[in-house]
mmCIF file of C-alpha atoms in Angstrom:
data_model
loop_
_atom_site.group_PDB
_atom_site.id
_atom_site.type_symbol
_atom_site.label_atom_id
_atom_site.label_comp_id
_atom_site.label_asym_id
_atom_site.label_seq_id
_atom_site.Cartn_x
_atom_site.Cartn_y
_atom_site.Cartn_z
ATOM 1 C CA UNK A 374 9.109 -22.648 -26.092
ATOM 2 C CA UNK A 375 10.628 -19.636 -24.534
ATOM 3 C CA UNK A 376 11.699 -16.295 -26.082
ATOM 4 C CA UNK A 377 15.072 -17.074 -25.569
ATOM 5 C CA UNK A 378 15.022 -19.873 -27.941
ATOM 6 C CA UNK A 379 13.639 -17.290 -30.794
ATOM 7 C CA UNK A 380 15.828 -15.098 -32.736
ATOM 8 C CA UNK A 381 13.200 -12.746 -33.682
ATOM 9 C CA UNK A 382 12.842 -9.800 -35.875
ATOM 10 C CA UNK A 383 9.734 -8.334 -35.030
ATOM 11 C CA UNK A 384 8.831 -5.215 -33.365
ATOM 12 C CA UNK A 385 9.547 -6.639 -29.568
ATOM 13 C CA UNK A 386 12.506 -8.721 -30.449
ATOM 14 C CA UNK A 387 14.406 -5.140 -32.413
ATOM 15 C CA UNK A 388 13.533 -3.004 -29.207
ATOM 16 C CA UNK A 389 14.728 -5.631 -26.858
ATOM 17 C CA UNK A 390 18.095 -6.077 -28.377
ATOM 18 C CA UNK A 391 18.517 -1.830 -29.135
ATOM 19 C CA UNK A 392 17.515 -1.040 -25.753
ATOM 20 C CA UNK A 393 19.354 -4.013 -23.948
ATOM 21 C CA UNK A 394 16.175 -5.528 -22.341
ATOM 22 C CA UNK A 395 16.480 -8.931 -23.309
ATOM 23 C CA UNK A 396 16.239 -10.105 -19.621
ATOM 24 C CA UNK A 397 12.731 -9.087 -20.096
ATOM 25 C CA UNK A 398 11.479 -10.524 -23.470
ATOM 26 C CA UNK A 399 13.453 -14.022 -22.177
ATOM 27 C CA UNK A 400 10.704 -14.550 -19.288
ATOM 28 C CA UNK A 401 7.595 -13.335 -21.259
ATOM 29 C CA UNK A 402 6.422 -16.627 -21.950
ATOM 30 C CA UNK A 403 6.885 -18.176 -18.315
ATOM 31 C CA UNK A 404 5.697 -14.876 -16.368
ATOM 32 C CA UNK A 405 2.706 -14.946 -18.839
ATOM 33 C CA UNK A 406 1.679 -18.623 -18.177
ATOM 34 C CA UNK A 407 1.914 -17.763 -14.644
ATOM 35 C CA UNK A 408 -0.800 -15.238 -14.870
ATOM 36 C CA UNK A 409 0.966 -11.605 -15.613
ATOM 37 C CA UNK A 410 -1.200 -9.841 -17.871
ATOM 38 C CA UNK A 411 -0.133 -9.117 -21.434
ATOM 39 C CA UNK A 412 -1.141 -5.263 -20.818
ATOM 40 C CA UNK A 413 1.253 -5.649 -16.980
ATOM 41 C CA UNK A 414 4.225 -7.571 -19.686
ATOM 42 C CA UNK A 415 4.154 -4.429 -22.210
ATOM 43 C CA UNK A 416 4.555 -1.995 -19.216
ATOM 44 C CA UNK A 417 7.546 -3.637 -17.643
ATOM 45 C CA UNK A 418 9.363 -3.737 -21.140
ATOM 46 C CA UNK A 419 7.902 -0.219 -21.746
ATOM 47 C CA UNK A 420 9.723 0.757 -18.572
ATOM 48 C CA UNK A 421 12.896 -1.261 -19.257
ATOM 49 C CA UNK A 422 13.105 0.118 -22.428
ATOM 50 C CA UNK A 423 12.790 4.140 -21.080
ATOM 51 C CA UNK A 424 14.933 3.546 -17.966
ATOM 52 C CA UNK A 425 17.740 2.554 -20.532
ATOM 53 C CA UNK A 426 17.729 5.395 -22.797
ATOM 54 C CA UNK A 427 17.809 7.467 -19.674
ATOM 55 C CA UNK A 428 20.861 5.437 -18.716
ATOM 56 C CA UNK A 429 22.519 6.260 -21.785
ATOM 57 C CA UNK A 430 21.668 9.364 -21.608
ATOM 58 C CA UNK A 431 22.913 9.919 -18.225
ATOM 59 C CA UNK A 432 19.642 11.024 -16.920
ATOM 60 C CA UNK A 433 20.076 9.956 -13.158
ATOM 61 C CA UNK A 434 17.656 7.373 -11.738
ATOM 62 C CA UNK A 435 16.186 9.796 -9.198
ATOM 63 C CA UNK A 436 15.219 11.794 -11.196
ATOM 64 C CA UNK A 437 13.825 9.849 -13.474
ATOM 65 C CA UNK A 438 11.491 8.159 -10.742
ATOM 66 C CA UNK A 439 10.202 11.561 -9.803
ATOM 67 C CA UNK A 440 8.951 12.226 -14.068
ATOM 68 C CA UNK A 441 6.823 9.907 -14.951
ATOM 69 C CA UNK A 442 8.615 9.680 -18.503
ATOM 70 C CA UNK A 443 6.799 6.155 -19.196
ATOM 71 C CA UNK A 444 3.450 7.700 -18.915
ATOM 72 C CA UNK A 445 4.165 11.040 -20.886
ATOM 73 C CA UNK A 446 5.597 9.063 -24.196
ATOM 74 C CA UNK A 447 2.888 6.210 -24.034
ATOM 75 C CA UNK A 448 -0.544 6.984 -21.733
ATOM 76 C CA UNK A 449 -2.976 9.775 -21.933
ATOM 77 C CA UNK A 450 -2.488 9.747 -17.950
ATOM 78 C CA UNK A 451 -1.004 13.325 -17.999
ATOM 79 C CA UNK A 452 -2.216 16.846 -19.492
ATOM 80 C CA UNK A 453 -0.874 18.332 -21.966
ATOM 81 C CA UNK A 454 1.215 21.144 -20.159
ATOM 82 C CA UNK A 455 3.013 17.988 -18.070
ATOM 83 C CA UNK A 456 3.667 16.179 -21.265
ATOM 84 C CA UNK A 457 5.704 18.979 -22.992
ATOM 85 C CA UNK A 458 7.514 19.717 -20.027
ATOM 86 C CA UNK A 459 8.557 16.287 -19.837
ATOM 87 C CA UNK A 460 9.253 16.104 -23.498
ATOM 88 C CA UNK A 461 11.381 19.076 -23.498
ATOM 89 C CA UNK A 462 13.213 18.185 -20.153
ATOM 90 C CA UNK A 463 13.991 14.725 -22.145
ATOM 91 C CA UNK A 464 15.365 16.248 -25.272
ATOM 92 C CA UNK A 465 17.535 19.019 -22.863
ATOM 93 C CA UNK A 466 18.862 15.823 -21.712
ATOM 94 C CA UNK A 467 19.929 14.676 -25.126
ATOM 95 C CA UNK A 468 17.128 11.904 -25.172
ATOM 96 C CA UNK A 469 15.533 11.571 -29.056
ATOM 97 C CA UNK A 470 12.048 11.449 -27.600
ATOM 98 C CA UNK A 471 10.530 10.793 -30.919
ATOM 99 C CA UNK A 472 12.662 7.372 -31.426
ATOM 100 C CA UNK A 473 12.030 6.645 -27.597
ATOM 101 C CA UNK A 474 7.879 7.090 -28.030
ATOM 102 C CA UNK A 475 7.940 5.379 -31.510
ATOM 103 C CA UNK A 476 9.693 1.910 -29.765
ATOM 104 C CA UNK A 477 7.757 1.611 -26.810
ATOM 105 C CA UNK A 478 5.042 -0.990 -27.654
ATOM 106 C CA UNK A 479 1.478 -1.813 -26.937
ATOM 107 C CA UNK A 480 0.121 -4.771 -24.898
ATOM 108 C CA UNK A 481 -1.149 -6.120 -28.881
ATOM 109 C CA UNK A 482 2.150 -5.937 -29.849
ATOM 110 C CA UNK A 483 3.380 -7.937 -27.575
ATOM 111 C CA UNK A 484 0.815 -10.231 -27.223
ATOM 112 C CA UNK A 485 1.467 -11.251 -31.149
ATOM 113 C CA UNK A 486 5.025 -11.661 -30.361
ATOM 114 C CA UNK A 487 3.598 -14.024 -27.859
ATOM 115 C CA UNK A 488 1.504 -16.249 -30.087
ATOM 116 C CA UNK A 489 3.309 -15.900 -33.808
ATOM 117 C CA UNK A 490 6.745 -15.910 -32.427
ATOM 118 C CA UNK A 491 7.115 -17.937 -29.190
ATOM 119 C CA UNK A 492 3.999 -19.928 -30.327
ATOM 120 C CA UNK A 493 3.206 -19.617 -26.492
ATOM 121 C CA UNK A 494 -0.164 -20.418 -24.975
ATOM 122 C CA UNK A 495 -1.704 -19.242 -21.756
ATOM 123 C CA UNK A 496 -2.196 -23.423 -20.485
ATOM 124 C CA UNK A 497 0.310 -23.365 -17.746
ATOM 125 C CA UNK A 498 1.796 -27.616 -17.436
ATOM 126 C CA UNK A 499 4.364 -26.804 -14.859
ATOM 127 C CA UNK A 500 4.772 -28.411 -12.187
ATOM 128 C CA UNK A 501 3.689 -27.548 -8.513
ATOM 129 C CA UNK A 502 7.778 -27.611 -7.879
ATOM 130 C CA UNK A 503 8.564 -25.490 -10.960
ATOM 131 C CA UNK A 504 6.391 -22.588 -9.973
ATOM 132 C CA UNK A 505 7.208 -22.333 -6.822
ATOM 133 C CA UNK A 506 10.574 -22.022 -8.120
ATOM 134 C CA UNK A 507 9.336 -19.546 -11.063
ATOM 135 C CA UNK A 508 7.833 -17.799 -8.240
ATOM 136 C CA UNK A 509 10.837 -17.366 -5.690
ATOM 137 C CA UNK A 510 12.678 -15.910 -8.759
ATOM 138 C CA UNK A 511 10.553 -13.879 -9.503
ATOM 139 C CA UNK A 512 9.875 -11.995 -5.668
ATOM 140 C CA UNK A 513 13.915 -12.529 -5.351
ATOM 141 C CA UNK A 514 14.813 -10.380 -8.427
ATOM 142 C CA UNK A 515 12.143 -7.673 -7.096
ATOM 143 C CA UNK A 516 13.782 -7.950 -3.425
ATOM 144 C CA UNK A 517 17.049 -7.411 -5.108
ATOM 145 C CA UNK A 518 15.682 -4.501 -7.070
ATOM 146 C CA UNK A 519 14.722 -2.909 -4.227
ATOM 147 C CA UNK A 520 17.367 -3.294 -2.407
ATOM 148 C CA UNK A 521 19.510 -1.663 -5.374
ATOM 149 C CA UNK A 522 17.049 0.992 -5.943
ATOM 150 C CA UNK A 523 16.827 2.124 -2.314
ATOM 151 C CA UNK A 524 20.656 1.874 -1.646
ATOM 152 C CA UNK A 525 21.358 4.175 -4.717
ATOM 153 C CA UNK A 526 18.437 6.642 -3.924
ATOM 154 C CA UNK A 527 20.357 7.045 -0.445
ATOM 155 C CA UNK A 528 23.686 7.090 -2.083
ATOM 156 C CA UNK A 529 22.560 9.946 -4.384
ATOM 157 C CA UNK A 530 21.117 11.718 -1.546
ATOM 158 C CA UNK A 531 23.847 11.671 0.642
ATOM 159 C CA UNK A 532 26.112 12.672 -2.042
ATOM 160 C CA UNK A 533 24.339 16.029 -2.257
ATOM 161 C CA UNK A 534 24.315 16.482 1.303
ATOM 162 C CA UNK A 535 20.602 16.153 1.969
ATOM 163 C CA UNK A 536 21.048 13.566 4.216
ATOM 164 C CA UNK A 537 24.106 12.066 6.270
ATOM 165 C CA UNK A 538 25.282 8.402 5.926
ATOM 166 C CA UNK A 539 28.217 6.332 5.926
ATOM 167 C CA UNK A 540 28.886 3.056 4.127
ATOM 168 C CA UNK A 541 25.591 1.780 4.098
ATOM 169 C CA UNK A 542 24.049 -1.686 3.376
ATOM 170 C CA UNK A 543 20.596 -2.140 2.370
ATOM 171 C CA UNK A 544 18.522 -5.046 3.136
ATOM 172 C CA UNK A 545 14.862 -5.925 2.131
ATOM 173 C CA UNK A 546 13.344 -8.554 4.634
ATOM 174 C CA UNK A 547 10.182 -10.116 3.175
ATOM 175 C CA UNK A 548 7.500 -11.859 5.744
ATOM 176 C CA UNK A 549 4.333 -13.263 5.375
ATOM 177 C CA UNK A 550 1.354 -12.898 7.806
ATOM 178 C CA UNK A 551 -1.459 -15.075 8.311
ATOM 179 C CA UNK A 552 -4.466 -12.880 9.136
ATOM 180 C CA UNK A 553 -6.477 -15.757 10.175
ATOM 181 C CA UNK A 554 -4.171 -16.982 13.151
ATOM 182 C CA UNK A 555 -1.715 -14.016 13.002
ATOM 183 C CA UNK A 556 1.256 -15.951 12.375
ATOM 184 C CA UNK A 557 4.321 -14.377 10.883
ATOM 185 C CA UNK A 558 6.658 -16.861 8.390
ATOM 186 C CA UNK A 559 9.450 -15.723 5.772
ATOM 187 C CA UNK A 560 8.615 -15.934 2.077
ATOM 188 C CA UNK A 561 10.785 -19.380 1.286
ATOM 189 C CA UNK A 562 8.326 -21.009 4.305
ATOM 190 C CA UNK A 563 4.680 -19.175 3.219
ATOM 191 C CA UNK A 564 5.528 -20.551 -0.298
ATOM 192 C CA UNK A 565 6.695 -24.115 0.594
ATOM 193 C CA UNK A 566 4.793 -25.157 3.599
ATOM 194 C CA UNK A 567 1.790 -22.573 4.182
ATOM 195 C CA UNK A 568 0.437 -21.313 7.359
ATOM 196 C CA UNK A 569 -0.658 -24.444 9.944
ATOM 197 C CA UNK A 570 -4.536 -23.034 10.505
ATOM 198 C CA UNK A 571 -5.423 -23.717 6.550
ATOM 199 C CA UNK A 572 -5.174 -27.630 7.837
ATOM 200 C CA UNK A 573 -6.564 -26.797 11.121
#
């Protein structure tokens, strides 16, 4: 059963539709099963979920990647002086940091939603095809990301005149290298057909 299936009304399911993250909570199950830890899941929703109120809040991407907003609302990771600064920069913004902190969610939290409301368990019965395939979307989506991240990081730059560029095109080439024999494949080939010397 996936999460997509559920129409759920606990605490994962009500931040996911709020916050517009439902992308997320619709591969738990499947990223999961193919070995993501619960603790790695809560962190990417955790994310999702801050990156979007900073959307809405017109709080630029840039500048959210330089505060580490996630980690101020929901670690102990910073002192205390960082972790007002960010709060107050955040509610300057026009973010309601107290709603923000109070729907980010623990790795428990989300590890119930996994077991009482997708009924999921951590056996993995794919198939060797379907993983692969699991897998490629996976990389392909963070490729993409990337590539969208690092193209609008420029963009933003160039806009305020720190650096000079035209229309630009980013592209994020992915290869694989064997450190045994040294050879050098593309992802769609490491995946599918492995390096020659494992046979050798």
């Amino acid at each position: 059963m996936t999460s997509e299936q559920v129409d759920c009304s606990c605490k994962v399911g009500r931040v996911a539709e709020e916050y517009g993250v439902t992308e997320i909570t619709a591969r738990l199950v499947d990223d999961w099963q193919a070995g993501t830890s619960v603790r790695e899941l809560a962190d990417e929703l955790n994310e999702s979920v801050v990156r979007s109120a900073l959307t809405a809040a017109n709080v630029g991407q840039v500048e959210w990647s330089r505060t580490p907003v996630y980690e101020a609302l929901h670690t102990d990771e910073l002192s205390d002086a960082q972790e007002v600064q960010i709060r107050r920069e955040l509610d300057r913004a026009g973010v309601d940091v107290d709603e923000l902190s109070s729907a980010l969610v623990s790795h428990q939290t989300v590890y119930r939603h996994l077991k009482n409301c997708l009924d999921a368990s951590k056996g993995d019965t794919r198939s060797p095809k379907e993983r692969r395939k699991k897998a490629k979307d996976t990389v392909y989506a963070l490729q993409r990301r990337t590539e969208v991240v690092t193209e609008s990081t420029l963009e933003t730059l160039d806009s305020a005149d720190v650096t000079d560029l035209g229309d630009i095109d980013v592209l994020v080439d992915l290869r694989v290298v064997c450190n045994d024999c040294g050879r050098s494949m593309n992802f769609e080939d490491a995946m599918n057909e492995g390096c020659d010397c494992a046979v050798a």
